[in-house]
Coordinates of C-alpha atoms in Angstrom, one line a residue:
Chain A
M1 CA 0.0 0.0 0.0
P2 CA 1.4 3.4 -0.9
A3 CA 2.2 5.9 1.9
L4 CA -0.6 8.4 2.6
L5 CA 1.6 11.4 1.9
T6 CA 5.0 11.3 0.2
A7 CA 7.5 14.1 -0.3
N8 CA 10.1 13.5 -3.0
D9 CA 13.4 15.5 -3.0
L10 CA 11.6 18.4 -1.5
T11 CA 13.3 21.7 -1.2
V12 CA 11.5 24.5 0.7
S13 CA 12.6 28.0 1.6
I14 CA 11.0 31.1 3.0
A15 CA 12.3 34.6 2.8
D16 CA 15.7 33.3 1.4
K17 CA 16.1 30.9 4.3
S18 CA 16.4 27.2 3.6
V19 CA 13.9 25.1 5.5
C20 CA 14.8 21.7 4.0
R21 CA 16.9 20.5 1.0
G22 CA 16.2 17.3 -0.9
L23 CA 13.9 16.0 1.8
N24 CA 12.3 12.6 1.3
L25 CA 9.5 11.8 3.6
A26 CA 6.8 9.0 3.6
I27 CA 4.0 9.3 6.1
E28 CA 2.1 6.0 6.3
R29 CA -1.3 5.3 7.7
G30 CA -1.3 4.7 11.4
Q31 CA 1.8 6.8 12.0
C32 CA 2.3 9.9 14.2
W33 CA 5.1 12.2 13.3
G34 CA 6.6 14.9 15.4
I35 CA 8.3 17.9 13.8
L36 CA 10.9 19.5 16.0
G37 CA 13.1 22.6 15.6
R38 CA 13.9 26.0 17.0
N39 CA 11.7 29.1 16.6
G40 CA 11.6 30.4 13.1
I41 CA 13.4 27.4 11.6
G42 CA 10.5 26.8 9.1
K43 CA 8.4 24.1 10.8
T44 CA 5.1 25.9 9.9
T45 CA 6.3 26.6 6.4
L46 CA 7.1 22.9 5.9
L47 CA 3.6 22.0 7.3
H48 CA 1.9 24.4 4.9
T49 CA 4.0 23.0 2.0
L50 CA 2.9 19.5 2.8
A51 CA -0.8 20.7 2.8
G52 CA -0.2 22.3 -0.7
L53 CA -0.6 25.8 0.7
H54 CA 3.0 26.9 0.1
A55 CA 4.8 26.2 -3.2
P56 CA 8.1 24.2 -2.7
D57 CA 11.2 25.4 -4.6
A58 CA 11.8 22.0 -6.0
G59 CA 10.5 18.4 -5.5
A60 CA 7.0 17.1 -5.4
I61 CA 4.4 15.9 -2.9
Y62 CA 2.1 13.0 -3.5
L63 CA -1.2 12.2 -1.9
E64 CA -1.4 8.4 -2.3
E65 CA 0.6 8.5 -5.5
Q66 CA -1.2 11.5 -7.0
P67 CA 0.8 14.7 -7.2
L68 CA -0.7 17.4 -5.0
T69 CA -0.4 19.9 -7.8
H70 CA -2.8 17.9 -10.0
L71 CA -5.5 17.8 -7.3
S72 CA -8.2 20.4 -6.7
R73 CA -8.1 22.2 -3.3
R74 CA -11.5 20.6 -2.6
H75 CA -10.2 17.1 -3.2
I76 CA -7.1 17.8 -1.0
A77 CA -9.3 19.2 1.8
Q78 CA -11.2 15.9 1.9
S79 CA -7.9 14.1 2.7
I80 CA -5.7 16.6 4.5
G81 CA -6.8 18.8 7.4
V82 CA -4.7 21.5 9.0
L83 CA -4.8 23.0 12.5
F84 CA -3.3 26.5 12.3
Q85 CA -1.5 28.4 15.0
H86 CA -3.7 31.4 14.6
S87 CA -7.3 31.7 13.8
E88 CA -8.9 35.0 12.8
D89 CA -12.6 35.9 12.9
P90 CA -13.3 39.5 12.0
F91 CA -17.0 38.7 11.6
P92 CA -19.4 37.2 14.1
S93 CA -19.9 33.4 14.1
T94 CA -21.3 31.0 16.6
V95 CA -19.4 28.0 17.9
L96 CA -21.6 25.5 15.9
E97 CA -21.3 27.6 12.7
T98 CA -17.5 27.5 13.1
A99 CA -17.4 23.8 13.6
L100 CA -19.7 23.2 10.6
V101 CA -17.2 24.9 8.3
G102 CA -15.3 21.6 8.5
R103 CA -18.0 20.1 6.2
H104 CA -17.3 22.7 3.5
P105 CA -15.1 20.4 1.3
Y106 CA -17.9 17.8 1.1
L107 CA -20.8 20.1 0.1
N108 CA -21.7 21.3 -3.4
A109 CA -22.2 24.9 -4.4
W110 CA -25.9 25.0 -3.7
D111 CA -25.9 22.6 -0.7
W112 CA -26.8 23.5 2.8
E113 CA -25.4 21.5 5.7
S114 CA -27.6 18.5 6.4
E115 CA -28.8 17.1 9.6
E116 CA -26.0 14.6 9.4
D117 CA -23.4 17.4 9.1
Q118 CA -25.0 19.1 12.1
T119 CA -24.7 15.8 14.1
L120 CA -21.1 15.4 13.1
A121 CA -20.3 18.9 14.2
R122 CA -22.1 18.5 17.5
Q123 CA -20.3 15.2 18.2
A124 CA -17.0 16.9 17.5
L125 CA -17.9 19.7 19.9
A126 CA -18.8 17.2 22.6
T127 CA -15.5 15.4 22.0
V128 CA -13.5 18.5 22.9
G129 CA -15.9 19.2 25.9
M130 CA -17.8 22.1 24.2
D131 CA -21.3 20.7 24.0
G132 CA -23.6 23.2 25.5
M133 CA -21.6 26.1 24.0
A134 CA -23.0 25.6 20.4
S135 CA -24.8 28.9 20.2
R136 CA -22.1 31.0 21.8
Q137 CA -20.3 33.6 19.8
A138 CA -16.8 32.3 18.9
G139 CA -15.4 35.8 19.6
T140 CA -16.2 35.5 23.3
L141 CA -14.2 32.3 23.8
S142 CA -11.0 32.1 25.8
G143 CA -7.7 31.1 24.1
G144 CA -8.0 27.5 25.2
E145 CA -11.6 27.3 24.1
R146 CA -10.8 28.7 20.7
Q147 CA -8.1 26.1 20.3
R148 CA -10.5 23.3 21.2
L149 CA -13.1 24.8 18.7
A150 CA -10.4 24.7 16.0
I151 CA -9.7 21.1 16.8
A152 CA -13.5 20.3 16.8
T153 CA -13.6 22.0 13.3
L154 CA -10.8 19.7 12.2
L155 CA -12.6 16.6 13.6
T156 CA -15.7 17.7 11.7
Q157 CA -13.6 17.8 8.5
D158 CA -12.8 14.2 9.2
S159 CA -9.7 14.0 7.0
Q160 CA -7.2 11.2 6.6
L161 CA -4.1 13.2 7.4
L162 CA -4.1 15.8 10.2
L163 CA -1.3 18.4 10.2
L164 CA -1.3 20.0 13.6
D165 CA 0.7 23.2 14.3
E166 CA 1.3 23.3 18.0
P167 CA -2.0 21.6 19.0
A168 CA -1.3 21.9 22.7
N169 CA -1.2 25.7 22.6
H170 CA -3.4 27.3 25.2
L171 CA -4.7 24.0 26.4
D172 CA -4.7 23.1 30.0
L173 CA -3.0 19.8 31.0
H174 CA -6.3 17.9 31.1
H175 CA -7.3 18.9 27.6
Q176 CA -3.8 18.4 26.2
I177 CA -3.9 14.8 27.2
T178 CA -7.6 14.0 26.5
I179 CA -7.5 15.6 23.0
L180 CA -4.1 14.2 21.9
D181 CA -5.1 10.8 23.3
L182 CA -8.2 10.9 21.2
L183 CA -6.4 12.0 18.0
V184 CA -3.7 9.4 18.4
R185 CA -6.3 6.7 19.1
Q186 CA -8.3 7.7 16.0
T187 CA -5.1 7.6 13.9
R188 CA -4.2 4.1 14.9
E189 CA -7.7 2.6 14.9
R190 CA -8.9 4.2 11.7
G191 CA -5.7 4.1 9.7
K192 CA -5.3 7.9 9.6
A193 CA -2.0 9.8 10.0
L194 CA -0.8 12.6 12.3
L195 CA 1.9 15.2 11.9
I196 CA 2.5 17.4 15.0
I197 CA 4.6 20.5 15.4
G198 CA 5.4 21.0 19.0
H199 CA 8.0 22.2 21.6
D200 CA 7.0 19.9 24.4
L201 CA 9.4 16.9 24.1
N202 CA 7.5 14.9 26.7
L203 CA 4.3 15.2 24.6
T204 CA 6.3 14.3 21.5
A205 CA 7.7 11.2 23.3
R206 CA 4.3 10.2 24.6
Y207 CA 2.4 10.4 21.3
C208 CA 4.7 10.2 18.3
D209 CA 6.3 7.1 16.8
H210 CA 8.4 9.0 14.2
A211 CA 10.2 12.4 14.3
L212 CA 11.6 14.9 11.8
M213 CA 14.2 17.4 13.1
L214 CA 14.9 20.7 11.3
F215 CA 18.3 22.0 12.1
G216 CA 18.3 25.0 9.8
E217 CA 20.3 25.7 6.6
G218 CA 18.2 23.0 5.0
E219 CA 19.6 20.1 7.2
T220 CA 17.2 17.6 8.6
T221 CA 17.2 14.1 10.2
Q222 CA 14.3 11.7 10.5
G223 CA 13.4 8.2 11.6
K224 CA 11.8 6.2 14.4
L225 CA 11.4 8.2 17.6
P226 CA 13.9 6.3 19.9
Q227 CA 16.7 6.7 17.3
I228 CA 16.0 10.4 16.7
L229 CA 15.1 11.7 20.1
T230 CA 18.6 11.4 21.6
E231 CA 20.4 13.7 23.9
E232 CA 23.0 14.3 21.2
N233 CA 20.4 15.3 18.5
L234 CA 18.4 17.4 21.0
A235 CA 21.5 19.3 22.1
R236 CA 22.3 20.1 18.4
L237 CA 18.7 20.9 17.7
Y238 CA 18.1 23.5 20.4
G239 CA 21.7 24.5 21.1
H240 CA 21.1 23.6 24.8
P241 CA 22.0 20.4 26.7
I242 CA 19.0 18.2 27.5
Q243 CA 19.0 15.2 29.7
C244 CA 16.9 12.1 29.1
F245 CA 15.7 10.1 32.1
S246 CA 13.6 7.0 32.3
I247 CA 10.8 7.1 34.9
G248 CA 8.4 4.2 35.2
G249 CA 9.2 3.1 31.6
K250 CA 8.5 6.5 30.2
R251 CA 11.2 8.7 28.8
V252 CA 11.3 12.2 30.3
F253 CA 13.4 15.1 29.0
V254 CA 14.8 17.8 31.2
P255 CA 16.8 20.8 30.1
E256 CA 20.0 21.3 32.1
Chain B
M1 CA -36.4 31.2 13.5
R2 CA -35.1 34.7 12.8
K3 CA -33.3 33.3 9.8
R4 CA -36.4 31.6 8.4
V5 CA -38.6 34.7 8.5
L6 CA -35.9 37.1 7.4
L7 CA -36.1 36.9 3.6
P8 CA -39.9 36.9 3.5
S9 CA -40.2 39.9 5.8
L10 CA -37.5 41.8 3.8
L11 CA -39.5 41.0 0.6
M12 CA -42.6 42.5 2.2
M13 CA -40.6 45.5 3.4
S14 CA -39.4 46.0 -0.2
V15 CA -42.9 46.1 -1.6
A16 CA -44.0 48.4 1.2
S17 CA -41.1 50.8 0.5
L18 CA -42.0 50.9 -3.2
I19 CA -45.7 51.6 -2.4
L20 CA -44.6 54.4 0.0
A21 CA -42.4 55.9 -2.8
L22 CA -45.3 55.8 -5.2
A23 CA -47.7 57.5 -2.7
F24 CA -45.6 60.3 -1.3
G25 CA -43.9 63.2 -3.0
S26 CA -44.7 66.9 -3.6
V27 CA -48.3 65.6 -4.1
T28 CA -49.6 62.9 -1.8
I29 CA -51.7 60.3 -3.5
R30 CA -54.1 58.4 -1.4
W31 CA -54.5 54.7 -1.2
P32 CA -57.7 54.3 -3.2
E33 CA -56.3 56.5 -6.0
L34 CA -53.0 54.6 -6.0
W35 CA -54.9 51.3 -6.1
A36 CA -56.9 52.6 -9.1
V37 CA -53.8 53.6 -10.9
L38 CA -52.1 50.3 -10.3
N39 CA -55.2 48.6 -11.7
G40 CA -54.9 50.6 -14.9
E41 CA -57.3 53.4 -14.2
G42 CA -57.0 56.9 -12.7
G43 CA -56.6 60.0 -14.9
L44 CA -54.2 62.7 -13.9
N45 CA -52.3 60.8 -11.3
R46 CA -51.6 57.9 -13.7
S47 CA -48.7 59.6 -15.4
L48 CA -47.3 61.0 -12.1
V49 CA -47.2 57.6 -10.6
L50 CA -46.2 55.4 -13.5
D51 CA -44.0 57.8 -15.6
L52 CA -42.3 59.8 -12.8
R53 CA -42.4 58.0 -9.5
L54 CA -42.2 54.4 -10.5
P55 CA -39.0 54.6 -12.6
R56 CA -37.4 56.7 -9.9
A57 CA -38.5 54.4 -7.0
A58 CA -37.3 51.4 -9.0
S59 CA -33.9 53.1 -9.7
A60 CA -33.6 53.9 -6.0
F61 CA -34.3 50.2 -5.1
A62 CA -31.8 49.0 -7.7
T63 CA -29.1 51.4 -6.5
G64 CA -29.6 50.6 -2.8
G65 CA -29.5 46.9 -3.5
L66 CA -26.4 47.1 -5.7
L67 CA -24.6 49.2 -3.1
A68 CA -25.5 47.0 -0.1
L69 CA -24.6 43.8 -2.0
A70 CA -21.3 45.3 -3.2
G71 CA -20.5 46.5 0.3
A72 CA -21.2 43.0 1.8
L73 CA -18.9 41.5 -0.8
M74 CA -16.1 44.0 -0.3
Q75 CA -16.2 43.5 3.5
V76 CA -15.6 39.7 3.1
L77 CA -13.1 40.2 0.3
L78 CA -11.0 42.6 2.3
R79 CA -11.9 40.8 5.6
N80 CA -12.5 44.3 7.0
P81 CA -15.8 45.2 8.5
L82 CA -15.2 48.9 7.7
A83 CA -15.0 48.3 3.9
D84 CA -17.7 49.9 1.7
P85 CA -18.2 49.7 -2.0
Y86 CA -16.2 52.9 -2.6
I87 CA -13.2 52.0 -0.5
L88 CA -11.2 50.9 -3.5
G89 CA -11.7 54.1 -5.5
I90 CA -14.4 52.9 -7.9
S91 CA -16.7 55.8 -7.1
G92 CA -13.8 58.2 -7.4
G93 CA -13.0 57.1 -11.0
A94 CA -16.7 57.3 -11.9
A95 CA -16.9 60.8 -10.3
V96 CA -14.0 62.1 -12.4
G97 CA -15.6 60.7 -15.5
A98 CA -19.0 62.3 -14.7
L99 CA -17.5 65.7 -13.7
L100 CA -15.3 65.9 -16.8
S101 CA -18.3 65.3 -19.0
M102 CA -20.3 68.0 -17.1
L103 CA -17.4 70.4 -17.4
L104 CA -17.3 69.8 -21.1
G105 CA -21.1 70.4 -21.2
A106 CA -22.0 66.9 -22.2
G107 CA -25.1 65.3 -20.6
G108 CA -27.4 62.4 -20.8
A109 CA -25.8 59.3 -22.3
W110 CA -22.3 60.9 -22.4
L111 CA -22.4 61.5 -18.7
T112 CA -23.6 58.0 -17.9
G113 CA -21.0 56.5 -20.3
S114 CA -18.1 58.5 -18.9
A115 CA -19.1 57.7 -15.3
F116 CA -19.2 54.0 -16.1
G117 CA -15.9 54.3 -18.1
G118 CA -14.2 56.0 -15.1
A119 CA -15.4 53.3 -12.8
L120 CA -14.1 50.5 -15.0
L121 CA -10.8 52.4 -15.5
S122 CA -10.4 52.7 -11.7
M123 CA -11.2 49.0 -11.3
L124 CA -8.6 47.9 -13.8
L125 CA -6.0 50.3 -12.3
V126 CA -6.4 48.9 -8.8
F127 CA -6.5 45.3 -10.0
T128 CA -3.3 45.7 -12.0
L129 CA -1.4 47.6 -9.4
A130 CA -2.5 45.4 -6.5
H131 CA -1.3 42.3 -8.4
G132 CA 2.3 43.3 -8.3
H133 CA 4.5 40.1 -8.4
G134 CA 1.6 37.7 -8.4
S135 CA 0.8 37.8 -4.7
W136 CA -2.5 39.5 -4.0
T137 CA -3.0 40.0 -0.2
S138 CA -6.0 41.7 1.3
S139 CA -3.9 44.5 2.9
R140 CA -2.1 45.2 -0.4
L141 CA -5.4 45.4 -2.3
L142 CA -6.9 47.7 0.4
L143 CA -3.9 50.0 0.5
T144 CA -3.7 50.2 -3.3
G145 CA -7.4 51.0 -3.5
V146 CA -7.4 53.6 -0.7
V147 CA -4.4 55.4 -2.3
C148 CA -6.0 55.4 -5.7
A149 CA -9.3 56.7 -4.1
A150 CA -7.2 59.6 -2.6
G151 CA -5.7 60.3 -6.0
W152 CA -9.2 60.5 -7.6
G153 CA -10.3 62.8 -4.7
A154 CA -7.5 65.2 -5.6
V155 CA -8.6 65.2 -9.3
I156 CA -12.2 65.8 -8.2
S157 CA -11.2 68.8 -6.1
F158 CA -9.2 70.1 -9.1
I159 CA -12.1 69.8 -11.5
L160 CA -14.4 71.5 -8.9
A161 CA -11.9 74.4 -8.5
I162 CA -11.7 75.1 -12.2
S163 CA -15.4 74.7 -13.0
P164 CA -17.6 77.7 -13.6
D165 CA -20.1 78.5 -10.8
A166 CA -23.1 77.6 -12.9
Q167 CA -22.1 73.9 -13.0
L168 CA -21.0 73.5 -9.4
R169 CA -24.5 72.8 -8.1
G170 CA -25.0 69.9 -10.5
M171 CA -21.6 68.5 -9.8
L172 CA -22.1 68.6 -6.0
F173 CA -25.4 66.9 -6.3
W174 CA -23.8 64.2 -8.4
L175 CA -21.0 63.8 -5.8
M176 CA -23.5 63.5 -2.9
G177 CA -25.6 61.0 -4.7
D178 CA -28.7 62.0 -6.5
L179 CA -31.5 60.0 -8.1
S180 CA -33.3 62.9 -9.9
H181 CA -31.9 61.9 -13.3
A182 CA -32.3 58.2 -12.8
D183 CA -35.3 57.5 -15.1
D184 CA -34.3 54.1 -16.5
P185 CA -34.2 51.5 -13.8
W186 CA -33.9 48.4 -16.0
P187 CA -30.1 48.1 -16.3
G188 CA -29.7 48.5 -12.6
L189 CA -32.4 46.0 -11.7
M190 CA -31.1 43.4 -14.2
V191 CA -27.5 43.8 -12.9
L192 CA -28.8 43.5 -9.3
A193 CA -30.6 40.3 -10.1
L194 CA -27.6 38.9 -12.0
G195 CA -25.3 39.9 -9.2
V196 CA -27.4 38.0 -6.6
V197 CA -27.6 34.9 -8.7
A198 CA -23.8 35.0 -9.4
C199 CA -23.0 35.4 -5.7
L200 CA -25.2 32.7 -4.2
P201 CA -23.2 29.7 -5.3
L202 CA -20.1 31.4 -4.0
A203 CA -21.6 32.3 -0.7
R204 CA -20.5 29.3 1.4
N205 CA -17.0 29.8 0.0
L206 CA -17.1 33.3 1.3
N207 CA -18.1 32.1 4.7
V208 CA -14.9 30.2 4.7
L209 CA -12.8 33.0 3.2
A210 CA -14.0 35.3 6.0
R211 CA -11.9 33.0 8.4
G212 CA -8.7 33.8 6.6
E213 CA -7.0 32.8 3.4
L214 CA -4.9 29.9 4.7
Q215 CA -7.8 28.5 6.6
A216 CA -10.0 28.8 3.5
G217 CA -7.3 27.1 1.3
A218 CA -7.1 24.2 3.8
L219 CA -10.8 23.8 3.7
G220 CA -10.9 23.4 0.0
V221 CA -11.5 26.9 -1.3
A222 CA -9.5 27.9 -4.4
V223 CA -8.7 31.3 -2.8
A224 CA -7.1 33.2 -5.7
P225 CA -9.9 32.6 -8.3
L226 CA -12.6 33.3 -5.7
R227 CA -11.0 36.6 -4.7
W228 CA -10.8 37.9 -8.2
Q229 CA -14.4 36.8 -9.0
I230 CA -15.6 38.6 -6.0
Y231 CA -13.5 41.7 -6.8
L232 CA -14.9 41.7 -10.3
I233 CA -18.6 41.2 -9.2
A234 CA -18.4 43.8 -6.4
S235 CA -16.7 46.3 -8.6
L236 CA -19.2 46.0 -11.5
L237 CA -22.1 46.3 -9.1
T238 CA -20.6 49.4 -7.6
A239 CA -19.9 50.8 -11.1
V240 CA -23.5 50.4 -12.2
A241 CA -24.8 51.9 -8.9
V242 CA -22.5 54.9 -9.2
T243 CA -23.5 55.4 -12.8
L244 CA -27.2 55.4 -11.9
A245 CA -27.1 57.7 -8.9
G246 CA -23.6 59.1 -8.1
S247 CA -21.8 58.3 -4.8
V248 CA -24.7 57.6 -2.4
G249 CA -22.9 57.0 0.9
F250 CA -23.4 54.7 3.9
V251 CA -25.9 52.2 2.4
G252 CA -23.1 49.9 1.4
L253 CA -21.4 50.2 4.8
V254 CA -24.3 50.1 7.2
V255 CA -26.7 47.6 5.6
P256 CA -24.5 44.5 5.9
H257 CA -23.7 45.5 9.5
L258 CA -27.4 45.8 10.4
L259 CA -28.0 42.4 9.0
R260 CA -25.0 40.8 10.7
L261 CA -26.5 42.0 14.1
I262 CA -29.7 40.1 13.3
I263 CA -28.7 36.9 11.5
G264 CA -24.9 36.6 11.8
N265 CA -22.5 36.4 8.9
D266 CA -23.8 33.5 6.9
Q267 CA -23.3 34.9 3.4
R268 CA -26.0 32.6 1.9
L269 CA -28.6 34.7 3.7
L270 CA -26.6 37.9 4.1
L271 CA -26.1 38.6 0.4
P272 CA -29.7 38.3 -0.8
A273 CA -30.9 40.0 2.4
A274 CA -28.5 42.9 1.8
A275 CA -29.8 43.4 -1.7
L276 CA -33.4 43.6 -0.4
L277 CA -32.7 45.7 2.7
G278 CA -30.4 48.1 0.8
G279 CA -33.0 48.5 -1.9
S280 CA -35.8 49.3 0.6
L281 CA -33.7 51.6 2.7
L282 CA -32.6 53.7 -0.3
T283 CA -36.2 53.8 -1.7
V284 CA -37.4 55.2 1.7
A285 CA -34.5 57.6 1.8
D286 CA -35.2 58.9 -1.7
T287 CA -38.9 59.3 -0.8
L288 CA -37.8 61.4 2.2
A289 CA -35.4 63.4 -0.1
R290 CA -38.3 64.2 -2.4
T291 CA -40.7 65.2 0.4
V292 CA -38.8 66.7 3.4
A293 CA -38.2 70.0 1.7
A294 CA -40.8 69.8 -1.1
P295 CA -41.0 71.2 -3.7
Q296 CA -37.2 71.5 -3.3
Q297 CA -35.5 68.1 -3.8
L298 CA -32.5 67.1 -1.7
P299 CA -29.8 64.8 -2.9
V300 CA -30.5 61.3 -1.5
G301 CA -26.9 61.0 -0.3
V302 CA -27.6 63.7 2.3
I303 CA -30.5 61.6 3.7
T304 CA -28.5 58.3 3.8
A305 CA -25.6 60.1 5.4
L306 CA -27.8 61.8 8.0
L307 CA -29.4 58.5 8.8
G308 CA -26.2 56.4 8.3
V309 CA -23.8 58.3 10.6
P310 CA -25.8 57.9 13.8
V311 CA -26.6 54.2 13.0
F312 CA -23.0 53.5 12.2
L313 CA -21.7 55.2 15.4
Y314 CA -24.2 53.2 17.4
L315 CA -22.9 50.0 15.8
L316 CA -19.3 51.0 16.5
Q317 CA -20.2 51.6 20.2
R318 CA -21.7 48.1 20.4
S319 CA -18.7 46.4 18.8
H320 CA -16.5 47.5 21.7
R321 CA -18.6 45.7 24.3

C-alpha cells in the first residue's frame, strides 16, 4: 500500500532561508510524526507546504501517489486537514457555525449543511468538551476554548491526514492529554496519520512514533522516535544540553 | 427562527417601500387613488405615478440593492468590517468621468457613459497595481485601493476648482448621490438580479474565506480565483450603482452590519438580504429626499448620510462591548 503522503526530493525555503533540502518523507497510515526545531526554523512553512498551501522550490508531494499539484483544493481538503497556530474571525460566528465549516469540502455549491453534518459537528464539539456552547459567539471564547473549537472543526472535517501546528497551545494539561489521546487513538484505529509540530518533548515522546528534526540551513534528520530523540540530537537541535531520564518506563526530557 | 422569516419579511418590506415611494412626494396620492392607478385606471395621477415616481423608485431600489450587495462582498473580500463599495476608489473614478463630461457640457448618455468608463478604469487600475508580483493580499489590495481613491479625490477637487459656478451645483449633487436623473431602472435591476444569482453559489466559499485565506485554502477553497471573481462582481455592481445615482454613501457600509447583528455572517442569507434591505432603505430615503423640503429636492446621499452616521456610530459603540 502506498504511503498516505510522500515528499520526493523536497526543497523548501522562506524569505531566502532554507527550511529543507532534498527531503524525502513518507507518512504511512497509522503513523504519528513529530516535527521539532527552533523558533523560526520553518516548521510551519514545511507544514503548509505538505498541505499544498505553500509552493516548494523543488520536488513534489504526492497524496497516495497523486501529485498534490494535480488535485483540486476541494479534493485535497477531503484528505488533509490543517490546524493553524492562529485563527482569525473579523466577523461574528457561533461555535456551531464555526465547527460546521469543516463540512465545506464535502458540500456542493448550492448545498446547505444536512442534519447529518450538524450531528457530526455537535459530536466533534462534545469530543472536545464544548457541548452546550454551540450557540455562543466564537469571539467570546478564551484562548484554550478557541483552540478546542479549532480542533473540533478539524474533527468535523474528518480528513485522513491531520497536520497540527502546536495543538497543545493554550490547552490546560487535562485537555492536552484527552484531546491528543483521542487524536492518536483515531489515527491508529482508523488508519489515519498525524503530523504534529510542538515544543514539548515529553508530549512528543508520549504520542509520536516518528520524528523529523529541522536543524536550519536545510539540514534535517528523521526516523523512528527512539533513534531520533537522543540527547545528542536534541543538544544540536536546540543548542542547549537536554538530559533524558527513564521514569516508570517513560522517557522524560529535562533541560540542564 | 429569525433566519427563516428574514427573507420573506424583507420582501414584504421592499414592496412596502415601493408603495410608499409611489404614494408620497410633492403631491400625496391616497391609497384608493393609488390602487386605481395600479389597476390601470386613474386619470391625472396615472402619469405622475407610472411615468415619474415608479421609474425613480425602482432606480432607488436597484441602486440601494447594488450598493449593499457590493458592500457586503467588499467586507468579506478585504476581511475588513469597515470596507464599503467605494473603498477601492471605484466611485472616485466614476466621479472624475462624470464631472469631466459635465465640465465639457455633455449630458445624458455621455455623462452615464463617462461615469461608467471612469469606474471601469479605476477598477482595472487597482486590480493591476495590487497584483504586483503575483501575490494578492487583502492588505495590499486595500492600500492600493485607498491610495487610488485619494488620488481620484484630488482630481475631483481640481475639477471643482476650475469649473464655472453655474455647473457647481449639478456637480455637487452628483457627488453627494442624487437620483433625480435616474429614469431608466432596468439596467440597474437586471444587474442586481444577475449579481445576486452570481454570488449565491459562491456564498459558502465566502463564509470560509472570512476566516482567513490559509484556513479557506485548507478547507478546499481555491482562494485566488474566488477573490478575483468577488472583486470583479463587487466592482461591477458598484460601477453600475454609481453610474445610476452618483456616490450615495453609507448604504453599502451600514446595511451589511445591520443584517449581521440580526442573523450573523452566513453569506448565503446575508447577500440576498443585503440586496433587499439596501433596496428598501434607499427607496425610503429617496422618498424622504423628495418630500422633506418639497417642492425642493434634496440629494438622496444627504439623507442616507444623515441616517447612516448615527446608526454606524451606534454599531461601533456596540462592537467594543
